[in-house]
CSV table of C-alpha atoms and ligand atoms in Angstrom, one decimal:
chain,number,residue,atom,x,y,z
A,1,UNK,CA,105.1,89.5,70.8
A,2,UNK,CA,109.2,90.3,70.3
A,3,UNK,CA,111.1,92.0,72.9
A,4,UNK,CA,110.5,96.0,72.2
A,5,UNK,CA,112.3,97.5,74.9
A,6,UNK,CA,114.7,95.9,77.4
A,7,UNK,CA,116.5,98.3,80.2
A,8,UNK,CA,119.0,97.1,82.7
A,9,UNK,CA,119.0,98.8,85.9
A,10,UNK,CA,121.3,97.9,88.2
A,11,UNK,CA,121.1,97.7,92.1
A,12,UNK,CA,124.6,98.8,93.4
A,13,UNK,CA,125.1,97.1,96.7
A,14,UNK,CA,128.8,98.3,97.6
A,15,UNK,CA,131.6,96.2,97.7
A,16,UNK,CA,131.0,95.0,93.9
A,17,UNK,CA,127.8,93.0,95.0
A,18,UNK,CA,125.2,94.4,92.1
A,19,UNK,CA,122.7,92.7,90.0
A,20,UNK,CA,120.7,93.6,87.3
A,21,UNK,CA,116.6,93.7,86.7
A,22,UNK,CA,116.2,93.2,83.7
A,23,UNK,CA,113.0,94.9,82.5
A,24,UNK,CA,111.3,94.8,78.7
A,25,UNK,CA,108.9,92.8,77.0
A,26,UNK,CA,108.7,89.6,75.7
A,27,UNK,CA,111.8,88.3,76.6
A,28,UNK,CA,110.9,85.8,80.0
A,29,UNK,CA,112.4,82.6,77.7
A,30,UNK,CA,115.6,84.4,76.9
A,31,UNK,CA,116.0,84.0,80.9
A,32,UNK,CA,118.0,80.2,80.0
A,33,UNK,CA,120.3,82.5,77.5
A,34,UNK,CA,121.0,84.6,80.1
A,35,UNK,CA,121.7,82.1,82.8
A,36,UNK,CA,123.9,79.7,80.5
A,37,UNK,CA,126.7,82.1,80.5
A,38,UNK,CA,127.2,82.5,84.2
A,39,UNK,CA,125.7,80.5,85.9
A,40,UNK,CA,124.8,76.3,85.7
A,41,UNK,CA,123.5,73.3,87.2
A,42,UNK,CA,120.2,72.2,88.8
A,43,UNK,CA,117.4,75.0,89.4
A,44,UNK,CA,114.8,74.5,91.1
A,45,UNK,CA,111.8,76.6,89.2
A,46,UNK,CA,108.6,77.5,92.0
A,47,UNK,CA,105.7,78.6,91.4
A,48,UNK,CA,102.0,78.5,91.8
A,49,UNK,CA,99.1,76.7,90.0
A,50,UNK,CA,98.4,79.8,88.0
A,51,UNK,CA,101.4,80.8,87.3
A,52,UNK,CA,103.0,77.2,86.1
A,53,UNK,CA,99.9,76.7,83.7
A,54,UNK,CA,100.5,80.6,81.9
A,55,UNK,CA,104.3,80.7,81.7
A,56,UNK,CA,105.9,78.3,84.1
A,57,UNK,CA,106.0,75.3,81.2
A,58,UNK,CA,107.4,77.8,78.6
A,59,UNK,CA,110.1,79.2,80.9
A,60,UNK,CA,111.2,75.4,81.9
A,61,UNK,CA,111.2,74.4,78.8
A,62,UNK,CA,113.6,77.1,77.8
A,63,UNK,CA,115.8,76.7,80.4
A,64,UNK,CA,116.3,73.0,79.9
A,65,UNK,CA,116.9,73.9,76.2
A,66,UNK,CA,120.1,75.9,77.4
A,67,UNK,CA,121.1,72.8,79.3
A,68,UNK,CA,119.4,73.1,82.9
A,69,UNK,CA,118.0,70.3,84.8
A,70,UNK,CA,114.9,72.1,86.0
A,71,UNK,CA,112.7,71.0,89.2
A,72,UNK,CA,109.6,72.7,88.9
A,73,UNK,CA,107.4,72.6,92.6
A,74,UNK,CA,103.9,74.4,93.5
A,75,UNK,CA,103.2,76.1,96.4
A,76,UNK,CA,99.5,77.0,97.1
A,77,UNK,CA,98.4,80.3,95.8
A,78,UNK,CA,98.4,83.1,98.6
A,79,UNK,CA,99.6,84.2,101.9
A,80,UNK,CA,99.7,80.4,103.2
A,81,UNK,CA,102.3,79.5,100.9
A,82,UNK,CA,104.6,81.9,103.3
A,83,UNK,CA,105.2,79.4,105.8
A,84,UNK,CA,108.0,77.7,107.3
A,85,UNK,CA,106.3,74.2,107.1
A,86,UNK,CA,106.2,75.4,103.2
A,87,UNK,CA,109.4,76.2,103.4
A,88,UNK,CA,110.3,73.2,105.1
A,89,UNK,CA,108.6,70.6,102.1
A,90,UNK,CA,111.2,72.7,99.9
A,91,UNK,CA,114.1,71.8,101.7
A,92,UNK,CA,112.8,67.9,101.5
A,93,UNK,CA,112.2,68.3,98.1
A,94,UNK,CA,115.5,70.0,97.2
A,95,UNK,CA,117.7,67.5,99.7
A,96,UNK,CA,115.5,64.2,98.2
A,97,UNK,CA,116.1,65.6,94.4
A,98,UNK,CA,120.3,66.2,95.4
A,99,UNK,CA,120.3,69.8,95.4
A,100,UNK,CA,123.7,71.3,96.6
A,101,UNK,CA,125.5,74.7,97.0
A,102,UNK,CA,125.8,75.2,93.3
A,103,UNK,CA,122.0,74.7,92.5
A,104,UNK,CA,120.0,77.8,92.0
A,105,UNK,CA,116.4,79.0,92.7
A,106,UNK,CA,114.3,80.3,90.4
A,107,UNK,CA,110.9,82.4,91.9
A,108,UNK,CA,108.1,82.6,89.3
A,109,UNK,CA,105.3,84.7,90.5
A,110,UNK,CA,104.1,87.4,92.7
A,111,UNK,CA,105.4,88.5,95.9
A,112,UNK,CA,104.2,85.8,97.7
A,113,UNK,CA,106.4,83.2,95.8
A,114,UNK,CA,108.9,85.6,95.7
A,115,UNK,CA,109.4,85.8,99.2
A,116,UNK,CA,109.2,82.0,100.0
A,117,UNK,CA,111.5,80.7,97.4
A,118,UNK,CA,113.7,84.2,97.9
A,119,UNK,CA,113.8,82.7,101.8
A,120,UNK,CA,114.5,79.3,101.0
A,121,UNK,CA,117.2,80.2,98.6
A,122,UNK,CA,118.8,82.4,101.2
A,123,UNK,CA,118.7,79.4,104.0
A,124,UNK,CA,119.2,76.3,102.0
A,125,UNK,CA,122.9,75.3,103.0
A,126,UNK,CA,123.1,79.0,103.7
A,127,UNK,CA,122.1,79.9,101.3
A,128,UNK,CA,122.3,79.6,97.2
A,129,UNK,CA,121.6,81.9,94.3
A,130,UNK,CA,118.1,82.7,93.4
A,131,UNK,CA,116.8,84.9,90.5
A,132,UNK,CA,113.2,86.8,91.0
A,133,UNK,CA,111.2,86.4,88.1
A,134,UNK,CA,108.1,88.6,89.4
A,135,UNK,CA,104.8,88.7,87.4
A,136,UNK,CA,102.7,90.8,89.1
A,137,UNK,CA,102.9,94.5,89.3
A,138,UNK,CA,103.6,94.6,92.9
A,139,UNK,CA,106.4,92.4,92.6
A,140,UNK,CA,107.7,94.0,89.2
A,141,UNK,CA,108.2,97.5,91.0
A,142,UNK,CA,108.3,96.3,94.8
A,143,UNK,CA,108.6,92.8,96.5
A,144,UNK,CA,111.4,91.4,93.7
A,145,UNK,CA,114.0,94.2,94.4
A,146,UNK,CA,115.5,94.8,97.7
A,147,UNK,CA,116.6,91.5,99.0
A,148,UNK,CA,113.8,91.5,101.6
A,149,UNK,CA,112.5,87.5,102.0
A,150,UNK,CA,110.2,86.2,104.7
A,151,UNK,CA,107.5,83.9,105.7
A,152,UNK,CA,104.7,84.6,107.9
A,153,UNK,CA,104.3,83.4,111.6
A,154,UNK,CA,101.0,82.8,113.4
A,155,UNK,CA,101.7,86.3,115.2
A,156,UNK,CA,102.2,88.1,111.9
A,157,UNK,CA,103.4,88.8,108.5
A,158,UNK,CA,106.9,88.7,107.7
A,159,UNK,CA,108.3,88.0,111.1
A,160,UNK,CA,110.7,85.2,109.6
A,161,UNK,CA,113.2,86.3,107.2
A,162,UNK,CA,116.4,87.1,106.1
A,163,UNK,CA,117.7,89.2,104.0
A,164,UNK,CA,119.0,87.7,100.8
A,165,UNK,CA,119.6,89.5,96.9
A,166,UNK,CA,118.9,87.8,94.5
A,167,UNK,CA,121.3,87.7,91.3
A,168,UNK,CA,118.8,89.2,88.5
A,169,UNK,CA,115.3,90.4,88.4
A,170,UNK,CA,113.9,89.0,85.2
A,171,UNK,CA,110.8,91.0,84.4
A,172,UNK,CA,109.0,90.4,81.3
A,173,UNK,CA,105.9,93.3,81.8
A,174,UNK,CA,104.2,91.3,79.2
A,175,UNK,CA,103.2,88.6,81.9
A,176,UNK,CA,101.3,91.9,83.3
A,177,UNK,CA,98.4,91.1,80.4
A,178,UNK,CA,96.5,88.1,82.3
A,179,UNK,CA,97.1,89.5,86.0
A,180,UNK,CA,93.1,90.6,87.9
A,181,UNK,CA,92.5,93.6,87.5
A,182,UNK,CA,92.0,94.4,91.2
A,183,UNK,CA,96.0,93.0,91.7
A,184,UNK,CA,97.0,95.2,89.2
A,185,UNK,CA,95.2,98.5,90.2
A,186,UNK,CA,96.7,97.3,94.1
A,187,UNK,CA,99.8,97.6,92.5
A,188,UNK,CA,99.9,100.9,91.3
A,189,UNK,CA,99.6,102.3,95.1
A,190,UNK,CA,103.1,101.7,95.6
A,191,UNK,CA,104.0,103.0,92.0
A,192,UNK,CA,101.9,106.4,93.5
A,193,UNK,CA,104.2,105.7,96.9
A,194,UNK,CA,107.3,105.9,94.4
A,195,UNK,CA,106.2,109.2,92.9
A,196,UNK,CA,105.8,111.1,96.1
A,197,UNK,CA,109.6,110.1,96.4
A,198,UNK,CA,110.6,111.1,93.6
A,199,UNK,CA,109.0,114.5,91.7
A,200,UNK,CA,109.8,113.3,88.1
A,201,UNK,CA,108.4,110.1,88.5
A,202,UNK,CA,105.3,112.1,90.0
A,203,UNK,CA,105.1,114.3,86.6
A,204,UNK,CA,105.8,110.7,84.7
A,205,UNK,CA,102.4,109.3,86.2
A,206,UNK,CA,100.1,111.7,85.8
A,207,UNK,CA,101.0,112.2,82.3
A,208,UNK,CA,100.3,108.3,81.6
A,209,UNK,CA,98.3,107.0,84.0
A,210,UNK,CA,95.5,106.2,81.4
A,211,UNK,CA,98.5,104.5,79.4
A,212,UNK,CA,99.2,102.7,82.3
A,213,UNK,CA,95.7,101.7,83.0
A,214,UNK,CA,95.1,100.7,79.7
A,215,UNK,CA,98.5,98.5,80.0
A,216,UNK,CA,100.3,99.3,77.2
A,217,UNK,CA,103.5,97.4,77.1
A,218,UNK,CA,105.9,100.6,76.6
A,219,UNK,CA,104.6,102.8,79.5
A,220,UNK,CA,104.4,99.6,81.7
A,221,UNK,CA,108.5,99.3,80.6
A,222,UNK,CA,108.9,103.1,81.2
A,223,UNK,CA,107.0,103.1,84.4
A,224,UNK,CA,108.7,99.7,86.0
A,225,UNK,CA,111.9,100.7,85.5
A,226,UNK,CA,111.2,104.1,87.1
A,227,UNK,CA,110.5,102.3,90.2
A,228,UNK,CA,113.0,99.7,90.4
A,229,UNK,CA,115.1,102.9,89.7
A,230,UNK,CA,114.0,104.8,93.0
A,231,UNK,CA,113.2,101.6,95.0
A,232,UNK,CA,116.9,100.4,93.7
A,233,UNK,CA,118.7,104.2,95.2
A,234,UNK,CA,117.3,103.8,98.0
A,235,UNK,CA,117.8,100.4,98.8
A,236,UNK,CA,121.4,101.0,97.5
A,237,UNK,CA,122.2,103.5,100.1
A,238,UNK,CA,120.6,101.4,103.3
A,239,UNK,CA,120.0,97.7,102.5
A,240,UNK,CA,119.7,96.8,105.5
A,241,UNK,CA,117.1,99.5,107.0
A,242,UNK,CA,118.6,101.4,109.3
A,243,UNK,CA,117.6,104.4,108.1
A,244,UNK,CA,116.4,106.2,104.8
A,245,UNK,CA,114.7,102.6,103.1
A,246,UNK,CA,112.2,103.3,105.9
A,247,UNK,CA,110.5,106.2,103.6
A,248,UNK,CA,109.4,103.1,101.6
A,249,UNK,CA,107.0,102.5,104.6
A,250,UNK,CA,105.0,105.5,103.4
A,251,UNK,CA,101.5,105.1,103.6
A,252,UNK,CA,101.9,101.6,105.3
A,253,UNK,CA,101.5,102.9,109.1
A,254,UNK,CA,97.8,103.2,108.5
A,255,UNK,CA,97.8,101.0,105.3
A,256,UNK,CA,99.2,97.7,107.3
A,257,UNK,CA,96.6,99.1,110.7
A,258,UNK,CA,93.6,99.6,108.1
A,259,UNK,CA,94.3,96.1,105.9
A,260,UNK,CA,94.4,93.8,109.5
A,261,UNK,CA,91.3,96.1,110.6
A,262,UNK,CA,89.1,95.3,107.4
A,263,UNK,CA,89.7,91.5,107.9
A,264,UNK,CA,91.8,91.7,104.6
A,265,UNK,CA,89.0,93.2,102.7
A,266,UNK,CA,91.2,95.5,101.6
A,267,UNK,CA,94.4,94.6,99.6
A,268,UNK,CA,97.3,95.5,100.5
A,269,UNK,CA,97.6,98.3,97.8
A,270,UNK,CA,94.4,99.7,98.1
A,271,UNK,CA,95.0,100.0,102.1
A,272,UNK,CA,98.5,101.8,101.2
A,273,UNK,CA,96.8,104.0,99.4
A,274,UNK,CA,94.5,105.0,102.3
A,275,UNK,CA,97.7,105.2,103.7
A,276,UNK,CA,99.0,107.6,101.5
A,277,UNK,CA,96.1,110.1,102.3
A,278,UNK,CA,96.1,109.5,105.9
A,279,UNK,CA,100.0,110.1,105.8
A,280,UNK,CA,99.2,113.2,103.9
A,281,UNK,CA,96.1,114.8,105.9
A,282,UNK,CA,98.8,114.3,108.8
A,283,UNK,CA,101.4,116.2,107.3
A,284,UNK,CA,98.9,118.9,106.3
A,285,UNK,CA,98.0,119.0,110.1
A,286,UNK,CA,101.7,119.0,111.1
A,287,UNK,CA,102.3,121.9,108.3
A,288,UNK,CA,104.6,120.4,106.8
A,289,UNK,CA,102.7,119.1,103.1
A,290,UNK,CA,100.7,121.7,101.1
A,291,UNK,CA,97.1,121.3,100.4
A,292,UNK,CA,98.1,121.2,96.8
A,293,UNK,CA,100.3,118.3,96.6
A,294,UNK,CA,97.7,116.3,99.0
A,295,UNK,CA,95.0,116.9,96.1
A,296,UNK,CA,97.1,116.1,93.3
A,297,UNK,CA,98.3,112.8,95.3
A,298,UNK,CA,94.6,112.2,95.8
A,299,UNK,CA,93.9,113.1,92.4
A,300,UNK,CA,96.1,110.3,90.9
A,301,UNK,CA,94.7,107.6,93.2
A,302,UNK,CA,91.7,108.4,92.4
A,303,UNK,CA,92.1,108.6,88.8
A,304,UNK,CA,93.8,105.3,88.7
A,305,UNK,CA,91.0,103.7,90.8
A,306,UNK,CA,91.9,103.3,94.1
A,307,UNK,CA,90.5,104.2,97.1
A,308,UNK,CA,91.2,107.5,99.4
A,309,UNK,CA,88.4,106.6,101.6
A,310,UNK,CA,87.6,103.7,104.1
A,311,UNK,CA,84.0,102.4,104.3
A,312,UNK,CA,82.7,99.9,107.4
A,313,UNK,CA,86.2,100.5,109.2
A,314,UNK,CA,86.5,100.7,112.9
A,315,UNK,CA,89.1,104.2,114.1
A,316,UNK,CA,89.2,101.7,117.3
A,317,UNK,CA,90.6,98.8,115.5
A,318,UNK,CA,92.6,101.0,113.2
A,319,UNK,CA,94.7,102.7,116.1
A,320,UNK,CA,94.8,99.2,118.4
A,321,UNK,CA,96.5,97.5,114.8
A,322,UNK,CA,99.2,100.5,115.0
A,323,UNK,CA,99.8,100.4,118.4
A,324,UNK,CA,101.0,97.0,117.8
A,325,UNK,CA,103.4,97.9,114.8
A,326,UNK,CA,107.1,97.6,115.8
A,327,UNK,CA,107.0,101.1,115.4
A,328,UNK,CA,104.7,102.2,117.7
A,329,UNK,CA,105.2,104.9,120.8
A,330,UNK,CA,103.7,105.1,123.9
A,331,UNK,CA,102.9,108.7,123.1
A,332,UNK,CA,101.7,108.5,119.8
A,333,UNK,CA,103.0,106.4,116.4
A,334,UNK,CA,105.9,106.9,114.1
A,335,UNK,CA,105.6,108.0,110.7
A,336,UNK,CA,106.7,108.2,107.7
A,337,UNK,CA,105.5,111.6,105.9
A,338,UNK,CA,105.7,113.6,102.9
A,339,UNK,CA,107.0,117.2,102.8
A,340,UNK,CA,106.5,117.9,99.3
A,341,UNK,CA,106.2,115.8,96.2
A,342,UNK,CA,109.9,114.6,96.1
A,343,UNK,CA,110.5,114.8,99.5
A,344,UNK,CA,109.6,112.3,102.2
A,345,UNK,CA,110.6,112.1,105.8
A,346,UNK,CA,110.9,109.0,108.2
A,347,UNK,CA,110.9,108.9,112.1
A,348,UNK,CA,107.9,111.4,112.7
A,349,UNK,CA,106.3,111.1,115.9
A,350,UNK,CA,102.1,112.2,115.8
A,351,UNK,CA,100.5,112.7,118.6
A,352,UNK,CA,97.1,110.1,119.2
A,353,UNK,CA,94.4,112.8,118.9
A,354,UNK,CA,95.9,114.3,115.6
A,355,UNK,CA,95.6,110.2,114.2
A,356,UNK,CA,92.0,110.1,115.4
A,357,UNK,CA,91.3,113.2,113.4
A,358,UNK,CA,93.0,112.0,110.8
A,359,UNK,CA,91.1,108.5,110.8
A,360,UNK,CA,87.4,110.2,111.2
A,361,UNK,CA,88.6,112.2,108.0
A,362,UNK,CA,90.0,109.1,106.1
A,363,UNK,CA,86.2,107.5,107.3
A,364,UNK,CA,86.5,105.4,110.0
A,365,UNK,CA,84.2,105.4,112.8
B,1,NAD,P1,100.6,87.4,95.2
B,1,NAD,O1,101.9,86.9,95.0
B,1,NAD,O2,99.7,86.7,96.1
B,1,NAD,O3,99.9,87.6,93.8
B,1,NAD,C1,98.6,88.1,93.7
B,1,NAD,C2,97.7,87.1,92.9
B,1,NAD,O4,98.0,87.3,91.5
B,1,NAD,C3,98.0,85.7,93.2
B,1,NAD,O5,96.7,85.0,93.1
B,1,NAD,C4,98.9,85.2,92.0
B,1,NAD,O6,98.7,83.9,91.7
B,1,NAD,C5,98.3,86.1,90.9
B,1,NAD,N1,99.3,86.4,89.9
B,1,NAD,C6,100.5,86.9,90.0
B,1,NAD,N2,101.0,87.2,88.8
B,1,NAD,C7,100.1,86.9,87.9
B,1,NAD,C8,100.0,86.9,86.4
B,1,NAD,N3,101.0,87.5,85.7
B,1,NAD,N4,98.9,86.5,85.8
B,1,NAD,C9,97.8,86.0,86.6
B,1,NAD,N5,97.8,85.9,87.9
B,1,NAD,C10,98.9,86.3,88.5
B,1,NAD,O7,100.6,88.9,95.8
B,1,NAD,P2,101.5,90.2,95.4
B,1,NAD,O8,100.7,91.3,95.6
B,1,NAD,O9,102.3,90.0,94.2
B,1,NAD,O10,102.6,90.1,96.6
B,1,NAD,C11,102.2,90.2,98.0
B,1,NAD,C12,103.3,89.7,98.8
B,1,NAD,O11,104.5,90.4,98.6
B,1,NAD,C13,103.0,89.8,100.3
B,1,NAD,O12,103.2,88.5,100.9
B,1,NAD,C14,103.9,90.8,100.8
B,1,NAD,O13,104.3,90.6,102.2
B,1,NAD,C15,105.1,90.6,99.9
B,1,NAD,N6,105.9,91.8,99.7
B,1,NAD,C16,107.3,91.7,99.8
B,1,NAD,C17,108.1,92.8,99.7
B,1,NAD,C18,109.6,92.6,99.8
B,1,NAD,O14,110.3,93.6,99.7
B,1,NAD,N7,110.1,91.4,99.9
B,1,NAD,C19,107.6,94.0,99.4
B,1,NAD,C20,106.2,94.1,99.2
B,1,NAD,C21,105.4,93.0,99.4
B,2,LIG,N1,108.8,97.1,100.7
B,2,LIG,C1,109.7,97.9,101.5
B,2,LIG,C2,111.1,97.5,101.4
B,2,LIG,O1,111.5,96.7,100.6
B,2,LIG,O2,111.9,98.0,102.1
């Protein structure tokens, strides 16, 4: 299929450090185009097993066309590829193959090889230039923008990392056609995140969620690139987190407590968007979110088939997983909450009784 729509939103980092991401359809191989006229050298291209046999021969193939010497490397497919011993065999690799300051890293996949190649890029002789190339939707409208990289450690997720920006966000929403289903509905919990952030983009989803569903390439355009849009302000204003890029936690104080509790049953995104409710039955506690914009949040989720309910899950386990998040209180957790649709605040502490409440109505036992 051609390229039918392209936009170019760019992250504004102060200080003139900006890149773009580069959103449309159809045009991952014009990615060597792109790069010829600013940047060249040796890349190294990573990626999984998956990904390398769907687009990763194309896209190396089109890079060396523009005059790239292109590595490509595998890393396994899921969470243990975000290791440092992975990261590790990439530095080998990338010393043994004469990689140097001017090389640059190319990520081709989800968040998970986004994160590892984004850290090795941003550690490797201090770090060189990387570019995300995201294909699923979580990494499309989350993981690729922000400059967030990490590995896991044997005491949790994400505890290594640094954070590093990459120079473009390439992302063709075509490769959105062969990604599960089940990754692609996880996805959309932090699109639903996005739109309690933001009214409009609220009002955006719930006029084309069945568009969305149905992935047609021109709402997947129009809805990626409101994301990276809202993601992109806020990170913009606070890169570093110490303050308002904390409301992108929404929905993850229970939603990170709930996916350790399940043993990983639960994604990721469908645990956010237990998340989300529990976030907003609190807030409807604490009087601060109307009953009305809890049900059309629910609404949406639900409509876009993701749970609002927890089945076989422990409130015990649950509240022992928060009360080891970093951002956990003796007296009770912090959240992040909505107010209203379009407005979010960070930093709220709720008492332990209200969570259990809050829990027994979300299901657990
Ligand atoms: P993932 O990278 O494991 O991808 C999910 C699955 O989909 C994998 O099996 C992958 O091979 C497959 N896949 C990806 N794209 C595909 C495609 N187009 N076609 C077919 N299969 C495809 O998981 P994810 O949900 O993309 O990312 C999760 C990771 O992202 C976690 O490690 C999380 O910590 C991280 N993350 C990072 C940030 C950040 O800001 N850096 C934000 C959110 C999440
Ligand atoms: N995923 C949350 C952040 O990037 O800050």
């Amino acid at each position: 299929m051609g390229c039918i729509r392209l936009q170019e939103i760019w992250i504004e980092l102060g200080q003139g450090r900006r890149y773009p991401v580069v959103v449309g359809t159809g045009h991952l191989l014009e990615l060597g185009t792109w790069l010829a006229e600013r940047l060249t050298g040796q890349c190294l291209l990573v990626t999984n097993a998956t990904l390398r046999r769907l687009y990763g021969g194309d896209l190396k193939s089109s890079l060396q066309a523009r005059g790239w010497q292109v590595n490509a490397i595998q890393v396994p497919d899921g969470e243990e590829a975000k290791t440092l011993a992975q990261a590790g065999l990439l530095y080998d690799y990338m010393l043994a193959e004469g990689f140097d300051r001017d090389s640059l890293v190319i990520a081709l996949g989800g968040g998970v090889v986004g994160d590892l190649a984004g850290f090795v890029a941003g550690t490797f002789m201090r770090g060189i230039p990387f570019i995300q190339v995201p294909t699923s939707l979580l990494a499309q409208v989350d993981a690729s923008i922000g400059g967030k990289t990490a590995v896991n450690h044997r005491l949790g997720k994400n505890l290594v990392g640094i954070f590093h920006q990459p120079r473009a966000v390439w992302t063709d929403v075509n490769t959105l056609a062969t990604l599960p289903e089940r990754e692609f509905i996880s996805g959309l919990a932090e699109v639903i995140k996005h739109g309690v952030i933001d009214a409009d983009y609220f009002a955006l989803l719930e006029a084309t969620w069945p568009n969305l569903l149905a992935r047609d390439p021109a709402t997947l355009v129009q809805v990626i690139a409101g994301s990276v849009r809202i993601k992109g302000k806020i990170v913009a204003a606070d890169e570093r987190e110490a303050g308002q890029r904390a409301l992108l936690n929404l929905g993850h104080t229970i939603g990170h407590a709930l996916e350790a509790a399940s043993n990983y049953r639960y994604s990721h995104g469908e645990a956010v968007a237990i998340g989300l409710v529990g976030a907003g039955l609190l807030a409807c506690r604490l009087g601060l979110w109307s009953a009305v914009d809890h049900e059309r949040t629910c609404a949406l989720l639900r409509a876009v088939g993701l749970p609002i309910i927890a089945h076989d899950i422990s409130a015990q386990d649950v509240l022992c997983y928060m009360a080891h998040d970093k951002k956990a209180r003796a007296d009770g957790a912090r959240f992040v909450l909505p107010v209203r649709l379009g407005e979010v605040k960070c930093g709220l502490t709720v008492p332990v009784d209200m969570i259990c409440d809050a829990l027994a109505a979300l299901g657990a036992v």
